[in-house]
PDB file of C-alpha atoms in Angstrom:
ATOM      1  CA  UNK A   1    -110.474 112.508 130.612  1.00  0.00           C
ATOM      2  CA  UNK A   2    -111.804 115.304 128.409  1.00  0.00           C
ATOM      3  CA  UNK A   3    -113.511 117.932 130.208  1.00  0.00           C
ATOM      4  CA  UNK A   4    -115.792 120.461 129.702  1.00  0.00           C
ATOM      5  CA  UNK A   5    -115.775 122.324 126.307  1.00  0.00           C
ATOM      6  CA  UNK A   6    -117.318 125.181 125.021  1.00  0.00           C
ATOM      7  CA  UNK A   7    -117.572 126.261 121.047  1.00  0.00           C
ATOM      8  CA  UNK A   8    -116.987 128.912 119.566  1.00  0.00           C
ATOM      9  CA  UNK A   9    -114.454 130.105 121.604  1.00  0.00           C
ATOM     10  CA  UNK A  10    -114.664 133.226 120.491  1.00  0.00           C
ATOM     11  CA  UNK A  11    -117.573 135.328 118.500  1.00  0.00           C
ATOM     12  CA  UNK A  12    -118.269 138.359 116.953  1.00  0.00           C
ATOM     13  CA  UNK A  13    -121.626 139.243 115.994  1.00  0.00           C
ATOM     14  CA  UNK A  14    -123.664 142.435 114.470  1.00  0.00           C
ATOM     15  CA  UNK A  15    -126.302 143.617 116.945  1.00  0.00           C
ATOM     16  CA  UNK A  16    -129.709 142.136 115.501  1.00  0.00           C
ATOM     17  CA  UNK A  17    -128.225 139.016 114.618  1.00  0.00           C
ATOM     18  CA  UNK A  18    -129.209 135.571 116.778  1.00  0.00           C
ATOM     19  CA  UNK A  19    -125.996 133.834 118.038  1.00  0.00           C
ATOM     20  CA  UNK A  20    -126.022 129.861 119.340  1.00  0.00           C
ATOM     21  CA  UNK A  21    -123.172 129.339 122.000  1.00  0.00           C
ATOM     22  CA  UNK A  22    -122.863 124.863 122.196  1.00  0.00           C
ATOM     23  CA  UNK A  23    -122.036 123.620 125.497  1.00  0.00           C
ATOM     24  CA  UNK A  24    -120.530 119.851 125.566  1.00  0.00           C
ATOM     25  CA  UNK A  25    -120.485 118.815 129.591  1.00  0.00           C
ATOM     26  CA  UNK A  26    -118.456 116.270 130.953  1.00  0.00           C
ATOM     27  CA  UNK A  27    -119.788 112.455 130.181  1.00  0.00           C
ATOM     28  CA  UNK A  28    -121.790 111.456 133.118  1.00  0.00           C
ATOM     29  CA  UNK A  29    -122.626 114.664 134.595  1.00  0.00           C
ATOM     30  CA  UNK A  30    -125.807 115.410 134.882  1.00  0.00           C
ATOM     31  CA  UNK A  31    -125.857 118.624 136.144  1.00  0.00           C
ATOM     32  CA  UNK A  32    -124.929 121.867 133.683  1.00  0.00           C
ATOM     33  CA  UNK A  33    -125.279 125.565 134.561  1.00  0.00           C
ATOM     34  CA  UNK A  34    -124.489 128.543 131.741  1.00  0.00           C
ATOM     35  CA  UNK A  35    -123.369 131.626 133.211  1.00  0.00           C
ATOM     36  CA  UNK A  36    -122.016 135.218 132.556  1.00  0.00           C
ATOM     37  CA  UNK A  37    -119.119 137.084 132.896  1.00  0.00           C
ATOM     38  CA  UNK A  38    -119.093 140.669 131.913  1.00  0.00           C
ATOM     39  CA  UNK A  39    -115.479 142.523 131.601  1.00  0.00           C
ATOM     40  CA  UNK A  40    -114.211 142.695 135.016  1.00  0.00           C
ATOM     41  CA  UNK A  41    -117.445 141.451 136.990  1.00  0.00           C
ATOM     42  CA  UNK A  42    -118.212 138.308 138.759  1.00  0.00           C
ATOM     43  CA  UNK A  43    -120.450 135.141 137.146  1.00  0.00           C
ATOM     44  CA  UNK A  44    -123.843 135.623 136.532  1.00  0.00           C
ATOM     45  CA  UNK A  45    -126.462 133.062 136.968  1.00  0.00           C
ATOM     46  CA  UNK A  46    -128.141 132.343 133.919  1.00  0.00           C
ATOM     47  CA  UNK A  47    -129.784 128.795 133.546  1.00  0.00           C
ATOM     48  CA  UNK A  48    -129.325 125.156 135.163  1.00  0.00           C
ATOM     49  CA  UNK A  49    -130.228 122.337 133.982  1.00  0.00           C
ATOM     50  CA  UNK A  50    -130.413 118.644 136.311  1.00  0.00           C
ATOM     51  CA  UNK A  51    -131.255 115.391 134.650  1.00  0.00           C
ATOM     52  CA  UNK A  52    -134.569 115.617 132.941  1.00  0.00           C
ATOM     53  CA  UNK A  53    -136.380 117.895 135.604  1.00  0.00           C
ATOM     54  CA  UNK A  54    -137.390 121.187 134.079  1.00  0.00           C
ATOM     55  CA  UNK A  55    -134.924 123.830 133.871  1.00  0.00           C
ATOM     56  CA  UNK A  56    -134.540 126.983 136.805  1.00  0.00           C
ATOM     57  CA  UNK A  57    -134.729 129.959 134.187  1.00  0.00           C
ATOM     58  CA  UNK A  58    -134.618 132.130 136.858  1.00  0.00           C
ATOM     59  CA  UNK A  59    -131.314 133.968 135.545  1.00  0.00           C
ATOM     60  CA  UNK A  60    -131.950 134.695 132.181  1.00  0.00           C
ATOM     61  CA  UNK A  61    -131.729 138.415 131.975  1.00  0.00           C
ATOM     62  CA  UNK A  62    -134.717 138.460 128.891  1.00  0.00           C
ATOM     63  CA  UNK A  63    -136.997 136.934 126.734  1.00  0.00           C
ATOM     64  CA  UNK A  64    -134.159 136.845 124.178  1.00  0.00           C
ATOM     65  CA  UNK A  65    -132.423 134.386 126.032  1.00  0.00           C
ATOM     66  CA  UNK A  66    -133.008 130.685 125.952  1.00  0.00           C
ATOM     67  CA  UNK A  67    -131.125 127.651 126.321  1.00  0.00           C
ATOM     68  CA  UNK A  68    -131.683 123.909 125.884  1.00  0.00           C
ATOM     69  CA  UNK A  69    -130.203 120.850 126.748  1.00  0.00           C
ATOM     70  CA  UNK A  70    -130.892 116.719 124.803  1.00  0.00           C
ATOM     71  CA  UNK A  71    -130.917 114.662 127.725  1.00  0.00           C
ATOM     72  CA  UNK A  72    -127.667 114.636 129.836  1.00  0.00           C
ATOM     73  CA  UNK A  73    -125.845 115.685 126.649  1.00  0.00           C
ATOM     74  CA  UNK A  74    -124.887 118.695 124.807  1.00  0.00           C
ATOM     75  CA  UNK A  75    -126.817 122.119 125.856  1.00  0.00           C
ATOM     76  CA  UNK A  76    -126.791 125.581 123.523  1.00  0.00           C
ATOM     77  CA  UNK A  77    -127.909 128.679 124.524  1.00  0.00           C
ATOM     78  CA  UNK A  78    -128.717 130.998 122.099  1.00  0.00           C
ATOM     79  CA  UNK A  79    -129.207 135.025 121.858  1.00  0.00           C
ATOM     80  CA  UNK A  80    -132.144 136.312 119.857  1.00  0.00           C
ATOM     81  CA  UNK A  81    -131.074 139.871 118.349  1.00  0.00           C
ATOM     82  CA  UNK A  82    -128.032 140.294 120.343  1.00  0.00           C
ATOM     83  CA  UNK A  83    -127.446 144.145 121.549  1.00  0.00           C
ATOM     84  CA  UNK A  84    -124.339 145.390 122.505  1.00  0.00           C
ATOM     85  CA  UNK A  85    -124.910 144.812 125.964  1.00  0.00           C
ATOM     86  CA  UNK A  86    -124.645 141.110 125.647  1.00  0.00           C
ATOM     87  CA  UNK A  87    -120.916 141.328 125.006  1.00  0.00           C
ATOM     88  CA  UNK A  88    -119.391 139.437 127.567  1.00  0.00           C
ATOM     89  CA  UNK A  89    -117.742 135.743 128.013  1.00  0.00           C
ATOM     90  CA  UNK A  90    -120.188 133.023 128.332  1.00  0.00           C
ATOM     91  CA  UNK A  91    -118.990 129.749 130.601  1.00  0.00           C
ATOM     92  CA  UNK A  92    -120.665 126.167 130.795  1.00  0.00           C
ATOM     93  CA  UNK A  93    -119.821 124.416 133.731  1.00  0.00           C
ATOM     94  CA  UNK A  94    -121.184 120.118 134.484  1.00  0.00           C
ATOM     95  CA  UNK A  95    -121.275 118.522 138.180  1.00  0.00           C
ATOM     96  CA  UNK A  96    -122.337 115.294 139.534  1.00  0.00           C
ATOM     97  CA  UNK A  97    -125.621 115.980 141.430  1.00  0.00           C
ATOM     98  CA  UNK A  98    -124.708 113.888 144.797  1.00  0.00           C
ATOM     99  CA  UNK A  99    -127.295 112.299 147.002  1.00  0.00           C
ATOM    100  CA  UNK A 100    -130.709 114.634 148.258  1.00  0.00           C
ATOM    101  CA  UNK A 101    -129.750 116.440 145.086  1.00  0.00           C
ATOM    102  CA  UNK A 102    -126.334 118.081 146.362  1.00  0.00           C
ATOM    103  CA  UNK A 103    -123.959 119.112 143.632  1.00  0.00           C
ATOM    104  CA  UNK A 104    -120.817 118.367 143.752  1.00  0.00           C
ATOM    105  CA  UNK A 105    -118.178 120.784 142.761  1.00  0.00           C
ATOM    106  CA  UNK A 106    -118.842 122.518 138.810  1.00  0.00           C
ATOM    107  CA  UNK A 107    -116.013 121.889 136.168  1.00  0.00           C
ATOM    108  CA  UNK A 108    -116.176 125.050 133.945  1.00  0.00           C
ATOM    109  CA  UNK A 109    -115.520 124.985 129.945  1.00  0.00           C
ATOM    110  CA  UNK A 110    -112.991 127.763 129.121  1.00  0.00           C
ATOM    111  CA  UNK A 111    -116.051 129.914 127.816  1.00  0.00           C
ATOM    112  CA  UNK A 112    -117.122 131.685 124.354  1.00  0.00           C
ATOM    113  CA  UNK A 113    -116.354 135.410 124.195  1.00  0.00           C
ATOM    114  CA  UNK A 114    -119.013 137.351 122.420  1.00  0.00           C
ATOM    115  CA  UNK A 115    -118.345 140.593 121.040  1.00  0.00           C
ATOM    116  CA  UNK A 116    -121.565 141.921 119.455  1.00  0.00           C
ATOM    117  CA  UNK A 117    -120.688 144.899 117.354  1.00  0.00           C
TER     118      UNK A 117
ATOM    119  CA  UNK B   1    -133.104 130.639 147.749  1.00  0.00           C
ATOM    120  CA  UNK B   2    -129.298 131.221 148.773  1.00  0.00           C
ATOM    121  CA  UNK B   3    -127.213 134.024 148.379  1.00  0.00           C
ATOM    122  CA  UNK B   4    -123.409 134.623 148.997  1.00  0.00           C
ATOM    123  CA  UNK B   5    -121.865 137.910 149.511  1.00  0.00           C
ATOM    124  CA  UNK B   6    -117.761 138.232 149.374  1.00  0.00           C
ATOM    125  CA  UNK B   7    -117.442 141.326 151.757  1.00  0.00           C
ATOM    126  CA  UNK B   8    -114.219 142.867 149.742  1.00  0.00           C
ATOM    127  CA  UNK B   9    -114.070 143.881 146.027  1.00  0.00           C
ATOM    128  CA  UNK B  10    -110.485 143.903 146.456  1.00  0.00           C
ATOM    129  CA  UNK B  11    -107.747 142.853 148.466  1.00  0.00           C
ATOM    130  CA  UNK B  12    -104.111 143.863 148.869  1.00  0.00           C
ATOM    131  CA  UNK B  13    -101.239 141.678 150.078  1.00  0.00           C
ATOM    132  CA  UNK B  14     -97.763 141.988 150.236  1.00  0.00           C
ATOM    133  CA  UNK B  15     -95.788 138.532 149.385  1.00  0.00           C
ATOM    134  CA  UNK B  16     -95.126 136.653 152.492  1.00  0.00           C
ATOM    135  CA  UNK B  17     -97.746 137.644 154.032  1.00  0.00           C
ATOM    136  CA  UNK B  18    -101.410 136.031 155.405  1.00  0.00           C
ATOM    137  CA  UNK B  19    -104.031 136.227 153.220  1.00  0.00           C
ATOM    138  CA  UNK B  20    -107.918 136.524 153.888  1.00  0.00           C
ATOM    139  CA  UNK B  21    -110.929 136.769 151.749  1.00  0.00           C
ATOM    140  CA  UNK B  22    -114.104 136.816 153.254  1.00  0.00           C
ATOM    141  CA  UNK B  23    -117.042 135.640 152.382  1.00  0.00           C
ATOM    142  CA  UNK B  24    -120.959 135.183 153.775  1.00  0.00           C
ATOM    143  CA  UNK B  25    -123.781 133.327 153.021  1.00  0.00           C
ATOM    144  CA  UNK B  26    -127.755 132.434 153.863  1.00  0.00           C
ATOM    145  CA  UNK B  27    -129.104 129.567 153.306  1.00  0.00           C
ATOM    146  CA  UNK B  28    -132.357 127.951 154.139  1.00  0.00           C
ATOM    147  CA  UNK B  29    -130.687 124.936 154.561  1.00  0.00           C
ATOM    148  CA  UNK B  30    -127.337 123.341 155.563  1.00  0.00           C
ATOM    149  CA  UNK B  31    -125.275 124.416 152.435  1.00  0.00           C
ATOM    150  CA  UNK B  32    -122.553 123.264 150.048  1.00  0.00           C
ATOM    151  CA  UNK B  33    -119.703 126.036 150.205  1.00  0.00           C
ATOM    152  CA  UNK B  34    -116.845 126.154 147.321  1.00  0.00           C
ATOM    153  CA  UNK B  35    -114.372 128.696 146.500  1.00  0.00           C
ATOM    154  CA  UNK B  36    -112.836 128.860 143.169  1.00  0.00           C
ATOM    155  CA  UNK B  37    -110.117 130.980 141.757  1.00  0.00           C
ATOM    156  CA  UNK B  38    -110.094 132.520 137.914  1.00  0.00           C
ATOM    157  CA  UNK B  39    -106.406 133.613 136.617  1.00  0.00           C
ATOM    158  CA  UNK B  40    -106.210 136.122 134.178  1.00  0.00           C
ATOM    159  CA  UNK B  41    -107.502 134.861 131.131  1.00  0.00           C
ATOM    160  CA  UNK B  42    -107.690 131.173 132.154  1.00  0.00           C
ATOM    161  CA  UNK B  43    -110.618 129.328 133.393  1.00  0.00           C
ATOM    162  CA  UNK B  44    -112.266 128.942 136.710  1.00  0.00           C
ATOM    163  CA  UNK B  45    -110.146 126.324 139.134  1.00  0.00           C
ATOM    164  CA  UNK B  46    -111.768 125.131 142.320  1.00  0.00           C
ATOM    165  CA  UNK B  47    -110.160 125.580 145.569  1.00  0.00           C
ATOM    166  CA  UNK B  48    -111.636 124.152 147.829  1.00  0.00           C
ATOM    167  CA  UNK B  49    -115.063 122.776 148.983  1.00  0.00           C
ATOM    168  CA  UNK B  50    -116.858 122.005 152.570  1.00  0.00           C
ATOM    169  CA  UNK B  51    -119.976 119.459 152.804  1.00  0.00           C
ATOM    170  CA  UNK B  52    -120.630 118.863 156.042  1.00  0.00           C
ATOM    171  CA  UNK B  53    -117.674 117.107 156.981  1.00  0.00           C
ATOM    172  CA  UNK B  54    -114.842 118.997 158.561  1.00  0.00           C
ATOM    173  CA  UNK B  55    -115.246 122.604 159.455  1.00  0.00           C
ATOM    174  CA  UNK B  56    -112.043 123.666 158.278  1.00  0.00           C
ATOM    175  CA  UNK B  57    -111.158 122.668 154.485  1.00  0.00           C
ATOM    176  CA  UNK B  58    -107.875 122.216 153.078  1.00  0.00           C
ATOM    177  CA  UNK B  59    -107.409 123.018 149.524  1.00  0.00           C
ATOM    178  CA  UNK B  60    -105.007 123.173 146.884  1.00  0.00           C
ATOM    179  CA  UNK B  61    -101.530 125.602 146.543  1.00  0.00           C
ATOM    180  CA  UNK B  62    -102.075 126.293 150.561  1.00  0.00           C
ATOM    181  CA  UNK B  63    -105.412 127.630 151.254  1.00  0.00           C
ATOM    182  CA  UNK B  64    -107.842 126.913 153.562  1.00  0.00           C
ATOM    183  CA  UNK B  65    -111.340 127.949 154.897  1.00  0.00           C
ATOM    184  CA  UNK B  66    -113.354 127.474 157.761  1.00  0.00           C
ATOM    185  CA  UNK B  67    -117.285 126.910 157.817  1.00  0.00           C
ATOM    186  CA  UNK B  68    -118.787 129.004 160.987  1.00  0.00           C
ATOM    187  CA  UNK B  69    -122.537 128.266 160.979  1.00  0.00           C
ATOM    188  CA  UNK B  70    -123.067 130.395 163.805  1.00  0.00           C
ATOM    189  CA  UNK B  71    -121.873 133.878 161.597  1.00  0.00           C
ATOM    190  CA  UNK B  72    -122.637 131.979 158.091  1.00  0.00           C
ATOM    191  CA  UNK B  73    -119.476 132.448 157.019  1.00  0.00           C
ATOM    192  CA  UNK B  74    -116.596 130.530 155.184  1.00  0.00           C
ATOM    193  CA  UNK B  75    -113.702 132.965 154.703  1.00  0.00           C
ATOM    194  CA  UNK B  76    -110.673 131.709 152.608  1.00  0.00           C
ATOM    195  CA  UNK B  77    -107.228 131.971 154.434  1.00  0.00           C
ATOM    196  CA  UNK B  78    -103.648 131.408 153.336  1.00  0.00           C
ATOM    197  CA  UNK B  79    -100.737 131.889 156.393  1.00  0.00           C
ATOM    198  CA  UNK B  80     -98.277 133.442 153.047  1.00  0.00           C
ATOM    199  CA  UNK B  81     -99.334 134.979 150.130  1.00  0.00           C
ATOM    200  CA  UNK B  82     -97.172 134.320 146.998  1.00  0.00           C
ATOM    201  CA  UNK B  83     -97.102 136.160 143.998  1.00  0.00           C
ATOM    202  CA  UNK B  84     -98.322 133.389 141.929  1.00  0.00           C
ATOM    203  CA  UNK B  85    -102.056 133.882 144.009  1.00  0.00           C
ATOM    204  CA  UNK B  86    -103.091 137.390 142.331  1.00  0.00           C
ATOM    205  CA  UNK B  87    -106.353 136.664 140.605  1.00  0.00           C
ATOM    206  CA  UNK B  88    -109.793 137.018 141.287  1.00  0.00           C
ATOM    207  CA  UNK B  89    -111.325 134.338 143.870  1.00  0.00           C
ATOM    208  CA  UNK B  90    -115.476 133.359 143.955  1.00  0.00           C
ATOM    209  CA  UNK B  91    -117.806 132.079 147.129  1.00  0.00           C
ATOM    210  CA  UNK B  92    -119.502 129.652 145.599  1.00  0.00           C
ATOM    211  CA  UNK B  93    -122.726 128.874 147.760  1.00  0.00           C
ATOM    212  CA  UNK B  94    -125.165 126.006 146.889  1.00  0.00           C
ATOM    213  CA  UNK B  95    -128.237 123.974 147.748  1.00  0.00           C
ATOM    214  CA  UNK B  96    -130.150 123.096 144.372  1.00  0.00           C
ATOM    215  CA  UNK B  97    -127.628 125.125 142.381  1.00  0.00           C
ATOM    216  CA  UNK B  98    -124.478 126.934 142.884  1.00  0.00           C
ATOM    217  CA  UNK B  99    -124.339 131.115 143.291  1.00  0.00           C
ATOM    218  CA  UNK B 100    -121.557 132.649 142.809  1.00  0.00           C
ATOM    219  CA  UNK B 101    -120.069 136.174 144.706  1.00  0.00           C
ATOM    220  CA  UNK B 102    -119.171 139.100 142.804  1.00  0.00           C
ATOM    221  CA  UNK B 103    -115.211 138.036 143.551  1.00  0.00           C
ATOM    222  CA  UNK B 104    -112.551 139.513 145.160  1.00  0.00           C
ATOM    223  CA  UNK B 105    -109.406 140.307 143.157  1.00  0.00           C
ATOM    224  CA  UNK B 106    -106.321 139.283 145.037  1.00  0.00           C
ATOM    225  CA  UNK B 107    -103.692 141.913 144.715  1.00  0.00           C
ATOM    226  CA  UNK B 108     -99.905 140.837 145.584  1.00  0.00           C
ATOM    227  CA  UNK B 109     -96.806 143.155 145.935  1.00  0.00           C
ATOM    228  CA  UNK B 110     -93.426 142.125 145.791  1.00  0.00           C
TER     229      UNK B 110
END
């Protein structure tokens, strides 16, 4: 089945400029998680999203960053004047949310790279 | 809240030989572990995953990891490395959500 996908794929944006990264998660799941990836670092927690509960913003880095999600359906995250520092590939990933609310194991999208200029 | 800490940046391995990554973890509670493995420029593939069934976890293209609650640990072994396995590997610790280590980039010489 179709998994995980992530548009753009890549994107190049002027610093100052808002960006909107879409998410699309795997039908069914109702977990999805955005994270970051800077050049050469690991994943950074950003946001998570489960069902209709509210959202654990906990790794959002600022105020610039949000993210939403309709439902159990399609999520976007967007970046209010991007700076230069927000370069960096951005990766969705969906999970079934087992039993006492363990997640099974994340599929990941193949990620938007933003270059902000 | 959990954390996960992969105790090597880097790794080097010559081909044919055994492979270990290691990683550590607290948790308030009794965890799901995963490890997942990112190619250059491809996406992330999981490995392998333990919840609470068998201690030691089989995965895919030969790897394996055991769960020691007693040293909160889950290091990812492979008896022979192949150069096919350079990349950069993730702990992958989770209760509510899933945190990710900073990786450890697998190295292999010919």
């Amino acid at each position: 089945g179709a998994g995980v996908s992530q548009s753009p794929s890549n994107k190049v944006t002027e610093k100052g400029k808002d960006v909107e990264l879409r998410c699309d998660p795997i039908s069914g799941h109702t977990a999805l998680y955005w994270y970051r990836q800077r050049l050469g670092q690991g994943l950074e927690f950003l946001i998570y999203f489960q069902g209709n509960s509210a959202p654990d913003k906990s790794g959002l880095p600022s105020d610039r960053f949000s993210a939403e999600r309709t439902g159990e359906s399609v999520s976007t995250l967007t970046i209010q004047r991007t700076q230069q520092e927000d370069s960096a590939v951005y990766l969705c990933a969906s999970s079934f949310m087992g039993g006492q609310r363990i997640p099974y194991e994340q599929y990941f999208g193949p990620g938007t790279r933003l270059t902000v200029t | 809240a959990q954390s996960v800490t992969q105790l090597d940046s880097h790794v080097s391995v010559s081909e044919g030989t055994p492979v270990l990554l290691r990683c550590n973890y607290s948790s308030s509670y009794s965890p799901s572990l995963f490890w997942y493995v990112q190619h250059p420029n491809k996406g992330l593939q999981l490995l392998l995953k333990y919840t609470s069934a068998a201690t030691l976890v089989k995965g895919i293209n030969g790897f394996e990891a055991e769960f020691k609650k007693s040293e909160t640990s889950f290091h990812l072994t492979k008896p022979s490395a192949h150069m096919s396995d350079a990349a950069e590997y993730f702990c992958v610790v989770s209760e509510r959500d899933m945190r990710f280590g900073a990786g450890t980039r697998l190295t292999v010489k010919p």
